[in-house]
CSV table of C-alpha atoms in Angstrom, one decimal:
chain,number,residue,atom,x,y,z
A,160,UNK,CA,23.0,172.8,248.2
A,161,UNK,CA,20.9,173.0,251.3
A,162,UNK,CA,17.4,174.3,250.6
A,163,UNK,CA,15.9,173.5,254.0
A,164,UNK,CA,17.5,176.4,256.0
A,165,UNK,CA,15.2,179.1,254.5
A,166,UNK,CA,12.7,180.7,256.9
A,167,UNK,CA,9.4,178.7,256.8
A,168,UNK,CA,6.1,180.4,256.3
A,169,UNK,CA,3.8,177.5,255.9
A,170,UNK,CA,0.2,178.0,254.8
A,171,UNK,CA,-2.0,178.4,257.9
A,172,UNK,CA,-5.1,176.5,258.7
A,173,UNK,CA,-7.1,179.7,258.1
A,174,UNK,CA,-5.6,180.2,254.6
A,175,UNK,CA,-6.3,176.5,253.7
A,176,UNK,CA,-9.9,177.0,254.9
A,177,UNK,CA,-10.2,180.2,252.8
A,178,UNK,CA,-8.8,178.4,249.7
A,179,UNK,CA,-11.2,175.5,250.1
A,180,UNK,CA,-14.1,177.8,250.5
A,181,UNK,CA,-13.2,179.8,247.3
A,182,UNK,CA,-11.8,176.9,245.1
A,183,UNK,CA,-13.4,173.7,246.3
A,184,UNK,CA,-12.2,170.8,244.2
A,185,UNK,CA,-9.7,173.1,242.5
A,186,UNK,CA,-7.4,173.1,245.6
A,187,UNK,CA,-5.5,170.0,246.8
A,188,UNK,CA,-3.4,169.1,249.8
A,189,UNK,CA,-2.9,165.5,248.7
A,190,UNK,CA,0.7,164.4,249.3
A,191,UNK,CA,1.1,163.1,245.7
A,192,UNK,CA,-0.1,166.3,244.1
A,193,UNK,CA,2.0,168.4,246.4
A,194,UNK,CA,5.1,166.4,245.7
A,195,UNK,CA,4.5,166.6,241.9
A,196,UNK,CA,4.4,170.4,242.2
A,197,UNK,CA,7.4,170.6,244.5
A,198,UNK,CA,10.1,169.5,242.1
A,199,UNK,CA,11.5,170.4,238.7
A,200,UNK,CA,14.0,168.7,236.4
A,201,UNK,CA,17.0,170.0,238.3
A,202,UNK,CA,19.1,168.4,241.0
A,203,UNK,CA,17.9,170.4,244.0
A,204,UNK,CA,15.3,169.1,246.5
A,205,UNK,CA,13.0,170.7,249.0
A,206,UNK,CA,9.8,169.9,250.9
A,207,UNK,CA,6.6,170.3,248.7
A,208,UNK,CA,4.2,173.2,248.9
A,209,UNK,CA,1.4,173.1,251.5
A,210,UNK,CA,-1.4,173.2,248.9
A,211,UNK,CA,-1.9,173.4,245.1
A,212,UNK,CA,-4.5,175.6,243.5
A,213,UNK,CA,-5.5,174.7,239.9
A,214,UNK,CA,-6.4,178.0,238.4
A,215,UNK,CA,-8.7,178.0,235.4
A,216,UNK,CA,-8.9,181.7,234.6
A,217,UNK,CA,-7.3,185.0,235.5
A,218,UNK,CA,-9.7,185.7,238.4
A,219,UNK,CA,-8.7,182.4,240.0
A,220,UNK,CA,-5.1,183.5,239.9
A,221,UNK,CA,-5.9,187.0,241.3
A,222,UNK,CA,-8.1,185.5,244.1
A,223,UNK,CA,-5.5,182.9,245.1
A,224,UNK,CA,-2.7,185.5,245.2
A,225,UNK,CA,-4.9,187.9,247.2
A,226,UNK,CA,-5.6,185.3,249.8
A,227,UNK,CA,-1.9,184.4,250.1
A,228,UNK,CA,-1.1,188.1,250.4
A,229,UNK,CA,-3.7,188.5,253.2
A,230,UNK,CA,-2.2,185.6,255.1
A,231,UNK,CA,1.4,186.6,254.4
A,232,UNK,CA,2.1,183.2,252.7
A,233,UNK,CA,4.5,182.4,249.8
A,234,UNK,CA,2.9,181.6,246.4
A,235,UNK,CA,4.7,180.0,243.5
A,236,UNK,CA,3.4,179.8,239.9
A,237,UNK,CA,3.7,176.4,238.1
A,238,UNK,CA,3.4,175.6,234.4
A,239,UNK,CA,4.9,172.4,233.0
A,240,UNK,CA,7.5,171.8,235.7
A,241,UNK,CA,10.4,171.7,233.2
A,242,UNK,CA,12.7,174.3,234.9
A,243,UNK,CA,16.2,173.3,236.0
A,244,UNK,CA,17.4,175.7,238.6
A,245,UNK,CA,15.0,175.2,241.5
A,246,UNK,CA,12.5,177.8,240.4
A,247,UNK,CA,9.5,175.7,241.6
A,248,UNK,CA,10.8,174.7,245.0
A,249,UNK,CA,8.7,175.8,247.9
A,250,UNK,CA,11.7,176.5,250.1
A,251,UNK,CA,9.7,178.7,252.5
A,252,UNK,CA,6.5,176.7,252.3
A,253,UNK,CA,3.3,178.2,250.9
A,254,UNK,CA,1.0,177.4,248.0
A,255,UNK,CA,1.5,176.7,244.4
A,256,UNK,CA,-0.8,178.0,241.6
A,257,UNK,CA,-0.9,175.6,238.7
A,258,UNK,CA,-1.9,177.4,235.5
A,259,UNK,CA,-1.7,174.4,233.2
A,260,UNK,CA,-5.5,174.5,232.8
A,261,UNK,CA,-5.2,178.1,231.5
A,262,UNK,CA,-4.1,176.9,228.0
A,263,UNK,CA,-6.3,178.8,225.6
A,264,UNK,CA,-5.4,180.9,222.7
A,265,UNK,CA,-7.3,184.2,223.2
A,266,UNK,CA,-6.7,185.6,219.8
A,267,UNK,CA,-4.6,185.1,216.7
A,268,UNK,CA,-4.0,188.3,214.7
A,269,UNK,CA,-2.5,186.9,211.5
A,270,UNK,CA,-2.3,190.3,209.7
A,271,UNK,CA,-0.2,191.7,212.6
A,272,UNK,CA,1.8,188.5,213.2
A,273,UNK,CA,0.8,188.4,216.9
A,274,UNK,CA,-1.0,185.9,219.2
A,275,UNK,CA,-2.3,186.4,222.7
A,276,UNK,CA,-2.4,183.3,224.9
A,277,UNK,CA,-3.0,182.1,228.5
A,278,UNK,CA,0.2,181.1,230.3
A,279,UNK,CA,-0.4,177.4,230.6
A,280,UNK,CA,-0.3,176.7,226.8
A,281,UNK,CA,2.8,174.8,225.8
A,282,UNK,CA,4.9,175.7,222.8
A,283,UNK,CA,3.9,172.5,221.0
A,284,UNK,CA,0.2,173.2,221.6
A,285,UNK,CA,0.7,176.7,220.3
A,286,UNK,CA,2.5,175.8,217.2
A,287,UNK,CA,0.1,173.0,216.4
A,288,UNK,CA,-2.7,175.6,216.4
A,289,UNK,CA,-0.7,178.1,214.4
A,290,UNK,CA,0.5,175.9,211.6
A,291,UNK,CA,-3.0,175.9,210.0
A,292,UNK,CA,-2.5,179.7,209.5
A,293,UNK,CA,1.0,179.4,208.0
A,294,UNK,CA,2.5,180.8,211.2
A,295,UNK,CA,4.8,179.7,214.0
A,296,UNK,CA,6.3,180.8,217.3
A,297,UNK,CA,10.1,180.0,217.0
A,298,UNK,CA,11.3,179.9,220.6
A,299,UNK,CA,12.3,176.3,221.2
A,300,UNK,CA,14.0,175.5,224.5
A,301,UNK,CA,13.8,171.8,223.9
A,302,UNK,CA,11.3,170.9,226.6
A,303,UNK,CA,7.6,171.3,225.9
A,304,UNK,CA,7.6,174.1,228.3
A,305,UNK,CA,4.6,176.4,229.1
A,306,UNK,CA,4.6,179.8,227.5
A,307,UNK,CA,4.2,181.4,231.0
A,308,UNK,CA,7.3,179.5,232.3
A,309,UNK,CA,9.3,180.4,229.2
A,310,UNK,CA,8.4,184.1,229.6
A,311,UNK,CA,9.2,183.9,233.3
A,312,UNK,CA,12.7,182.6,232.6
A,313,UNK,CA,13.3,184.6,229.4
A,314,UNK,CA,13.8,181.3,227.6
A,315,UNK,CA,15.8,180.9,224.5
A,316,UNK,CA,16.7,177.7,222.5
A,317,UNK,CA,17.8,176.3,219.2
A,318,UNK,CA,16.3,179.1,217.0
A,319,UNK,CA,17.7,182.0,219.0
A,320,UNK,CA,20.5,182.7,216.6
A,321,UNK,CA,18.0,183.9,214.0
A,322,UNK,CA,14.8,184.7,215.9
A,323,UNK,CA,16.1,185.9,219.3
A,324,UNK,CA,14.9,185.0,222.8
A,325,UNK,CA,11.6,185.6,224.7
A,326,UNK,CA,12.9,189.1,225.5
A,327,UNK,CA,12.6,190.1,221.8
A,328,UNK,CA,9.3,188.2,221.2
A,329,UNK,CA,7.0,189.3,224.0
A,330,UNK,CA,4.9,192.4,223.2
A,331,UNK,CA,2.4,192.7,226.1
A,332,UNK,CA,1.5,191.0,229.3
A,333,UNK,CA,-1.4,190.8,231.8
A,334,UNK,CA,0.1,190.3,235.2
A,335,UNK,CA,-1.3,189.7,238.7
A,336,UNK,CA,0.8,191.5,241.3
A,337,UNK,CA,1.6,190.4,244.8
A,338,UNK,CA,-1.5,192.1,246.3
A,339,UNK,CA,-3.8,190.4,243.7
A,340,UNK,CA,-4.2,193.5,241.6
A,341,UNK,CA,-4.1,192.9,237.8
A,342,UNK,CA,-2.1,195.2,235.4
A,343,UNK,CA,-1.4,195.3,231.7
A,344,UNK,CA,1.9,196.1,230.1
A,345,UNK,CA,2.7,196.8,226.5
A,346,UNK,CA,0.5,196.7,223.4
A,347,UNK,CA,0.3,194.7,220.1
A,348,UNK,CA,2.3,197.5,218.5
A,349,UNK,CA,5.8,196.4,217.5
A,350,UNK,CA,7.4,199.3,219.4
A,351,UNK,CA,6.6,201.9,222.0
A,352,UNK,CA,8.4,204.7,223.9
A,353,UNK,CA,5.7,205.1,226.5
A,354,UNK,CA,7.1,205.2,230.0
A,355,UNK,CA,9.2,202.5,231.7
A,356,UNK,CA,9.4,199.2,229.8
A,357,UNK,CA,7.5,197.1,232.3
A,358,UNK,CA,7.1,194.2,229.9
A,359,UNK,CA,10.8,193.7,229.8
A,360,UNK,CA,10.9,194.0,233.6
A,361,UNK,CA,8.5,191.1,234.1
A,362,UNK,CA,10.0,189.0,231.3
A,363,UNK,CA,12.7,186.9,233.1
A,364,UNK,CA,11.6,187.8,236.6
A,365,UNK,CA,11.0,184.1,237.4
A,366,UNK,CA,7.7,184.7,239.2
A,367,UNK,CA,9.2,187.0,241.8
A,368,UNK,CA,7.3,190.2,240.7
A,369,UNK,CA,4.0,188.9,239.3
A,370,UNK,CA,2.1,186.0,237.8
A,371,UNK,CA,1.2,186.1,234.1
A,372,UNK,CA,-2.4,185.5,233.0
A,373,UNK,CA,-2.1,186.7,229.4
A,374,UNK,CA,0.9,186.9,227.1
A,375,UNK,CA,1.1,188.6,223.6
A,376,UNK,CA,3.8,187.2,221.4
A,377,UNK,CA,5.3,187.9,218.0
A,378,UNK,CA,4.7,185.3,215.3
A,379,UNK,CA,6.6,184.5,212.1
A,380,UNK,CA,5.5,183.0,208.7
A,381,UNK,CA,6.4,179.4,208.3
A,382,UNK,CA,9.4,179.4,206.0
A,383,UNK,CA,8.8,178.5,202.4
A,384,UNK,CA,11.7,176.1,202.5
A,385,UNK,CA,13.6,174.4,205.3
A,386,UNK,CA,16.7,172.3,205.0
A,387,UNK,CA,18.8,170.6,207.7
A,388,UNK,CA,22.2,169.1,207.7
A,389,UNK,CA,24.8,167.4,210.0
A,390,UNK,CA,28.5,167.7,209.7
A,391,UNK,CA,31.2,165.9,211.8
A,392,UNK,CA,34.6,167.4,212.7
A,393,UNK,CA,37.9,166.1,214.1
A,394,UNK,CA,37.7,168.4,217.1
A,395,UNK,CA,35.4,170.7,219.0
A,396,UNK,CA,37.6,173.7,218.1
A,397,UNK,CA,37.1,173.1,214.3
A,398,UNK,CA,33.4,172.8,214.7
A,399,UNK,CA,33.2,176.0,216.7
A,400,UNK,CA,35.5,177.9,214.2
A,401,UNK,CA,33.0,176.9,211.5
A,402,UNK,CA,30.2,178.5,213.5
A,403,UNK,CA,32.2,181.6,214.1
A,404,UNK,CA,33.0,182.0,210.5
A,405,UNK,CA,29.4,181.4,209.5
A,406,UNK,CA,28.1,184.1,211.8
A,407,UNK,CA,30.8,186.6,210.9
A,408,UNK,CA,30.0,186.2,207.2
A,409,UNK,CA,26.4,187.1,208.0
A,410,UNK,CA,24.8,183.8,206.9
A,411,UNK,CA,21.2,183.9,208.3
A,412,UNK,CA,21.4,180.4,209.6
A,413,UNK,CA,18.3,179.5,211.7
A,414,UNK,CA,19.7,176.8,214.0
A,415,UNK,CA,23.2,175.6,214.7
A,416,UNK,CA,23.7,173.1,217.5
A,417,UNK,CA,26.9,171.4,218.7
A,418,UNK,CA,27.3,168.0,220.3
A,419,UNK,CA,30.6,166.6,221.3
A,420,UNK,CA,31.6,163.0,220.5
A,421,UNK,CA,30.6,161.3,223.7
A,422,UNK,CA,27.2,163.1,223.6
A,423,UNK,CA,26.6,161.9,220.1
A,424,UNK,CA,27.3,158.4,221.4
A,425,UNK,CA,24.7,158.8,224.2
A,426,UNK,CA,22.2,160.1,221.6
A,427,UNK,CA,22.8,157.2,219.3
A,428,UNK,CA,22.1,154.8,222.1
A,429,UNK,CA,19.0,156.5,223.3
A,430,UNK,CA,17.4,157.4,219.9
A,431,UNK,CA,18.6,154.4,218.0
A,432,UNK,CA,20.7,156.4,215.5
A,433,UNK,CA,24.1,155.7,213.9
A,434,UNK,CA,25.7,159.1,213.7
A,435,UNK,CA,29.5,159.4,213.7
A,436,UNK,CA,30.6,159.7,217.3
A,437,UNK,CA,32.7,162.8,216.7
A,438,UNK,CA,32.0,166.5,217.4
A,439,UNK,CA,29.0,167.3,215.3
A,440,UNK,CA,27.1,170.4,214.1
A,441,UNK,CA,23.4,170.1,213.4
A,442,UNK,CA,22.2,173.0,211.3
A,443,UNK,CA,19.0,174.3,209.8
A,444,UNK,CA,18.3,176.9,207.1
A,445,UNK,CA,15.0,178.8,206.6
A,446,UNK,CA,13.9,180.9,203.6
A,447,UNK,CA,13.0,180.6,199.9
A,448,UNK,CA,14.3,177.5,198.1
A,449,UNK,CA,17.0,179.6,196.4
A,450,UNK,CA,18.2,181.4,199.6
A,451,UNK,CA,18.2,178.1,201.6
A,452,UNK,CA,20.3,176.5,198.9
A,453,UNK,CA,22.8,179.4,198.9
A,454,UNK,CA,23.0,179.4,202.7
A,455,UNK,CA,23.7,175.7,202.8
A,456,UNK,CA,26.3,175.7,200.1
A,457,UNK,CA,28.1,178.6,201.8
A,458,UNK,CA,28.2,176.8,205.2
A,459,UNK,CA,29.3,173.6,203.5
A,460,UNK,CA,32.3,175.4,202.0
A,461,UNK,CA,33.2,177.0,205.4
A,462,UNK,CA,33.0,173.6,207.1
A,463,UNK,CA,35.3,172.1,204.5
A,464,UNK,CA,37.9,174.7,205.4
A,465,UNK,CA,37.8,173.4,209.0
A,466,UNK,CA,38.0,169.7,208.1
A,467,UNK,CA,34.3,169.2,208.3
A,468,UNK,CA,33.3,165.8,206.8
A,469,UNK,CA,30.4,163.5,206.3
A,470,UNK,CA,28.1,166.4,205.5
A,471,UNK,CA,24.6,164.9,205.3
A,472,UNK,CA,21.3,166.4,204.4
A,473,UNK,CA,17.9,165.8,205.9
A,474,UNK,CA,15.5,166.8,203.1
A,475,UNK,CA,12.2,165.6,204.4
A,476,UNK,CA,10.2,166.9,207.4
A,477,UNK,CA,10.4,163.4,208.8
A,478,UNK,CA,14.2,163.3,208.6
A,479,UNK,CA,14.5,166.7,210.2
A,480,UNK,CA,12.1,165.9,213.0
A,481,UNK,CA,14.1,162.7,213.7
A,482,UNK,CA,17.3,164.6,214.0
A,483,UNK,CA,15.9,167.5,216.1
A,484,UNK,CA,14.1,165.1,218.4
A,485,UNK,CA,17.3,163.2,219.0
A,486,UNK,CA,19.0,166.6,219.8
A,487,UNK,CA,16.3,167.6,222.2
A,488,UNK,CA,16.5,164.2,223.8
A,489,UNK,CA,20.2,164.6,224.6
A,490,UNK,CA,19.3,165.4,228.2
A,491,UNK,CA,17.2,162.2,228.6
A,492,UNK,CA,19.9,160.3,226.8
A,493,UNK,CA,22.4,161.4,229.5
A,494,UNK,CA,20.0,160.6,232.3
A,495,UNK,CA,19.2,157.1,231.0
A,496,UNK,CA,22.9,156.3,230.6
A,497,UNK,CA,23.2,156.4,234.4
A,498,UNK,CA,20.0,155.2,236.0
A,499,UNK,CA,19.1,157.0,239.3
A,500,UNK,CA,21.4,160.0,238.6
A,501,UNK,CA,20.5,163.6,238.8
A,502,UNK,CA,21.9,166.3,236.5
A,503,UNK,CA,23.8,169.5,237.5
A,504,UNK,CA,23.2,171.6,234.4
A,505,UNK,CA,25.0,174.7,233.2
A,506,UNK,CA,23.8,177.1,230.5
A,507,UNK,CA,26.6,179.7,230.2
A,508,UNK,CA,26.8,182.0,227.3
A,509,UNK,CA,30.0,183.8,226.1
A,510,UNK,CA,30.8,186.2,223.3
A,511,UNK,CA,31.2,183.9,220.3
A,512,UNK,CA,34.9,184.9,219.8
A,513,UNK,CA,35.6,183.2,223.2
A,514,UNK,CA,33.4,180.2,222.6
A,515,UNK,CA,36.1,177.7,221.5
A,516,UNK,CA,38.4,178.7,224.4
A,517,UNK,CA,35.7,178.4,227.0
A,518,UNK,CA,34.5,175.0,225.6
A,519,UNK,CA,37.9,173.4,225.3
A,520,UNK,CA,38.9,174.4,228.9
A,521,UNK,CA,35.6,173.2,230.3
A,522,UNK,CA,35.8,169.8,228.4
A,523,UNK,CA,39.3,169.3,229.7
A,524,UNK,CA,38.1,169.9,233.3
A,525,UNK,CA,35.1,167.6,233.0
A,526,UNK,CA,37.2,164.8,231.5
A,527,UNK,CA,39.8,165.1,234.2
A,528,UNK,CA,37.2,165.0,237.0
A,529,UNK,CA,35.9,161.5,236.1
A,530,UNK,CA,32.3,162.8,236.2
A,531,UNK,CA,30.1,161.6,233.4
A,532,UNK,CA,28.8,164.5,231.4
A,533,UNK,CA,27.1,165.5,228.2
A,534,UNK,CA,27.7,168.7,226.1
A,535,UNK,CA,25.2,170.4,223.8
A,536,UNK,CA,25.2,174.0,222.7
A,537,UNK,CA,23.2,176.6,220.8
A,538,UNK,CA,26.6,177.7,219.6
A,539,UNK,CA,25.3,180.2,217.0
A,540,UNK,CA,24.8,182.7,219.9
A,541,UNK,CA,27.6,181.5,222.2
A,542,UNK,CA,25.3,179.5,224.5
A,543,UNK,CA,26.1,175.9,225.6
A,544,UNK,CA,25.1,173.4,228.2
A,545,UNK,CA,27.1,170.9,230.2
A,546,UNK,CA,25.1,168.3,232.1
A,547,UNK,CA,27.1,166.6,235.0
A,548,UNK,CA,25.6,163.3,235.9
A,549,UNK,CA,25.9,162.7,239.6
A,550,UNK,CA,24.7,160.3,242.3
A,551,UNK,CA,22.3,162.4,244.4
A,552,UNK,CA,23.2,160.4,247.5
A,553,UNK,CA,27.0,160.8,247.0
A,554,UNK,CA,27.9,164.1,248.6
A,555,UNK,CA,31.5,163.9,247.4
A,556,UNK,CA,30.4,163.4,243.8
A,557,UNK,CA,27.8,166.2,244.1
A,558,UNK,CA,30.6,168.5,245.4
A,559,UNK,CA,32.8,167.6,242.4
A,560,UNK,CA,29.9,168.3,240.0
A,561,UNK,CA,29.2,171.6,241.7
A,562,UNK,CA,32.9,172.5,241.5
A,563,UNK,CA,32.9,171.9,237.8
A,564,UNK,CA,29.8,174.1,237.4
A,565,UNK,CA,31.4,176.9,239.5
A,566,UNK,CA,34.6,176.8,237.5
A,567,UNK,CA,32.7,176.9,234.2
A,568,UNK,CA,30.6,179.9,235.3
A,569,UNK,CA,33.6,181.8,236.6
A,570,UNK,CA,35.4,181.2,233.3
A,571,UNK,CA,32.3,182.4,231.3
A,572,UNK,CA,32.0,185.6,233.4
A,573,UNK,CA,35.7,186.3,233.1
A,574,UNK,CA,35.4,186.0,229.3
A,575,UNK,CA,32.7,188.6,229.3
A,576,UNK,CA,29.8,186.2,229.3
A,577,UNK,CA,26.9,185.2,231.6
A,578,UNK,CA,26.2,182.6,234.2
A,579,UNK,CA,22.9,181.7,232.5
A,580,UNK,CA,22.0,182.1,228.9
A,581,UNK,CA,18.4,180.8,229.2
A,582,UNK,CA,17.6,178.7,232.3
A,583,UNK,CA,17.5,181.6,234.7
A,584,UNK,CA,18.9,182.1,238.2
A,585,UNK,CA,16.4,180.3,240.5
A,586,UNK,CA,18.1,179.1,243.6
A,587,UNK,CA,21.1,177.4,242.1
A,588,UNK,CA,22.8,180.5,240.5
A,589,UNK,CA,22.1,183.1,243.1
A,590,UNK,CA,25.8,183.5,244.1
A,591,UNK,CA,26.8,183.7,240.4
A,592,UNK,CA,24.4,186.6,239.8
A,593,UNK,CA,26.4,188.7,242.3
A,594,UNK,CA,29.7,187.7,240.5
A,595,UNK,CA,28.3,188.7,237.2
A,596,UNK,CA,26.4,191.9,237.9
A,597,UNK,CA,28.0,193.2,241.1
A,598,UNK,CA,26.4,193.9,244.5
A,599,UNK,CA,25.1,197.3,243.3
A,600,UNK,CA,23.0,195.9,240.5
A,601,UNK,CA,21.6,193.2,242.8
A,602,UNK,CA,20.7,195.9,245.3
A,603,UNK,CA,18.7,197.7,242.5
A,604,UNK,CA,16.9,194.5,241.8
A,605,UNK,CA,16.2,194.0,245.5
A,606,UNK,CA,14.7,197.5,245.6
A,607,UNK,CA,12.4,196.7,242.7
A,608,UNK,CA,11.3,193.5,244.4
A,609,UNK,CA,10.6,195.4,247.7
A,610,UNK,CA,8.5,198.0,245.9
A,611,UNK,CA,6.3,195.4,244.0
A,612,UNK,CA,6.2,192.7,246.6
A,613,UNK,CA,6.8,194.2,250.1
A,614,UNK,CA,5.6,191.1,251.9
A,615,UNK,CA,8.0,188.9,249.8
A,616,UNK,CA,5.4,186.3,249.0
A,617,UNK,CA,6.0,185.8,245.2
A,618,UNK,CA,8.4,182.9,244.8
A,619,UNK,CA,10.6,184.1,247.7
A,620,UNK,CA,14.2,183.0,247.9
A,621,UNK,CA,14.8,182.9,244.2
A,622,UNK,CA,17.2,185.1,242.1
A,623,UNK,CA,18.5,186.8,245.3
A,624,UNK,CA,17.7,187.0,249.0
A,625,UNK,CA,15.1,189.7,249.6
A,626,UNK,CA,17.2,191.2,252.4
A,627,UNK,CA,20.8,192.2,251.9
């Protein structure tokens, strides 16, 4: 995909002078810093931003955005750099605001099960601080992403089947708008019927409508008991049928992840494990000791009906951590298996009744293509990921990888699903958004963008083109 044809609006000398005057050592135009902030974990490439501002508080963000607005210059928010769809790329030039230094917990309200944080705190930092209060934040996208980035992309992850996504877990926001004005949306109350739901509008807006400076989240008590298990199956279909039956029976399973046989092999090699290299479910159960035991026994019986075998338990926290770390490292296991490759990722989500059909057809296509791939899925909510490993300098191979991605997305949409379950649209999936929602819905989104950001400076060229 060519990202160099977008109209360029580079930061002017006068803007750079103004940034230096306001921020001093907090702004950098060094090539290495700019390049670090001009790429994410995806396969797309673009020139770096013209400057990087390291914000340390909400006023820094507001002032930087106001200066960019006055100079009609694009501005992109940056957290941990773990996005996958080109969200961070400065395709029109401009400045990046790095909020990683804004990583404080502002308040923990244990009685109300809420926490208010700055956007740069990562999920691991947050949970490390919360565990001493017997609480945790369950959204786990795998990467140690920043909470601001997770909110911007409406992130999900391995726990979504029980705890939902960011959409269900953000209560309130402090947001800097395109002109530098700061607004507040929502409250710490668990529900409200007051006016338009602006909080949900900003959650998932990918930095195109505003930049978060505070985020209030729901928390949950750490479960009294946790148990994890793995189970292997003769085929992907039998593994998925087990998940469908589990969900339809109402078992409140916390996590259920699918890896196909070749992916288990990659994980074994990378994480030094010896798991059976067959389609595998990795499951976790939360609750009281009695309820966890009941859930696990029920799922084990269901798995046996679908030829599940080698059901193994991870009873200690160390064993569970080892298994989940291996699962989260599946992406890196794939990348390491082919040095120098880049990954074209997918994150489609379909109604769970169509999951097996979608997976089987997509696996058959990938195998027929000759492209090396890995497959993992948060299959409890119908979400799964293919990673197609391509040589970034081989245009024919990149084209084959993109064709596989396009076919998979088209299949998911045709089955009543979505082109992105959790990664967001960014640049890579702009055309798919039109396929999924229709031109009319995209026109409504464009109208909202125009109303809130008439100069089109906030992460321009992402989600959709600002002009029809």
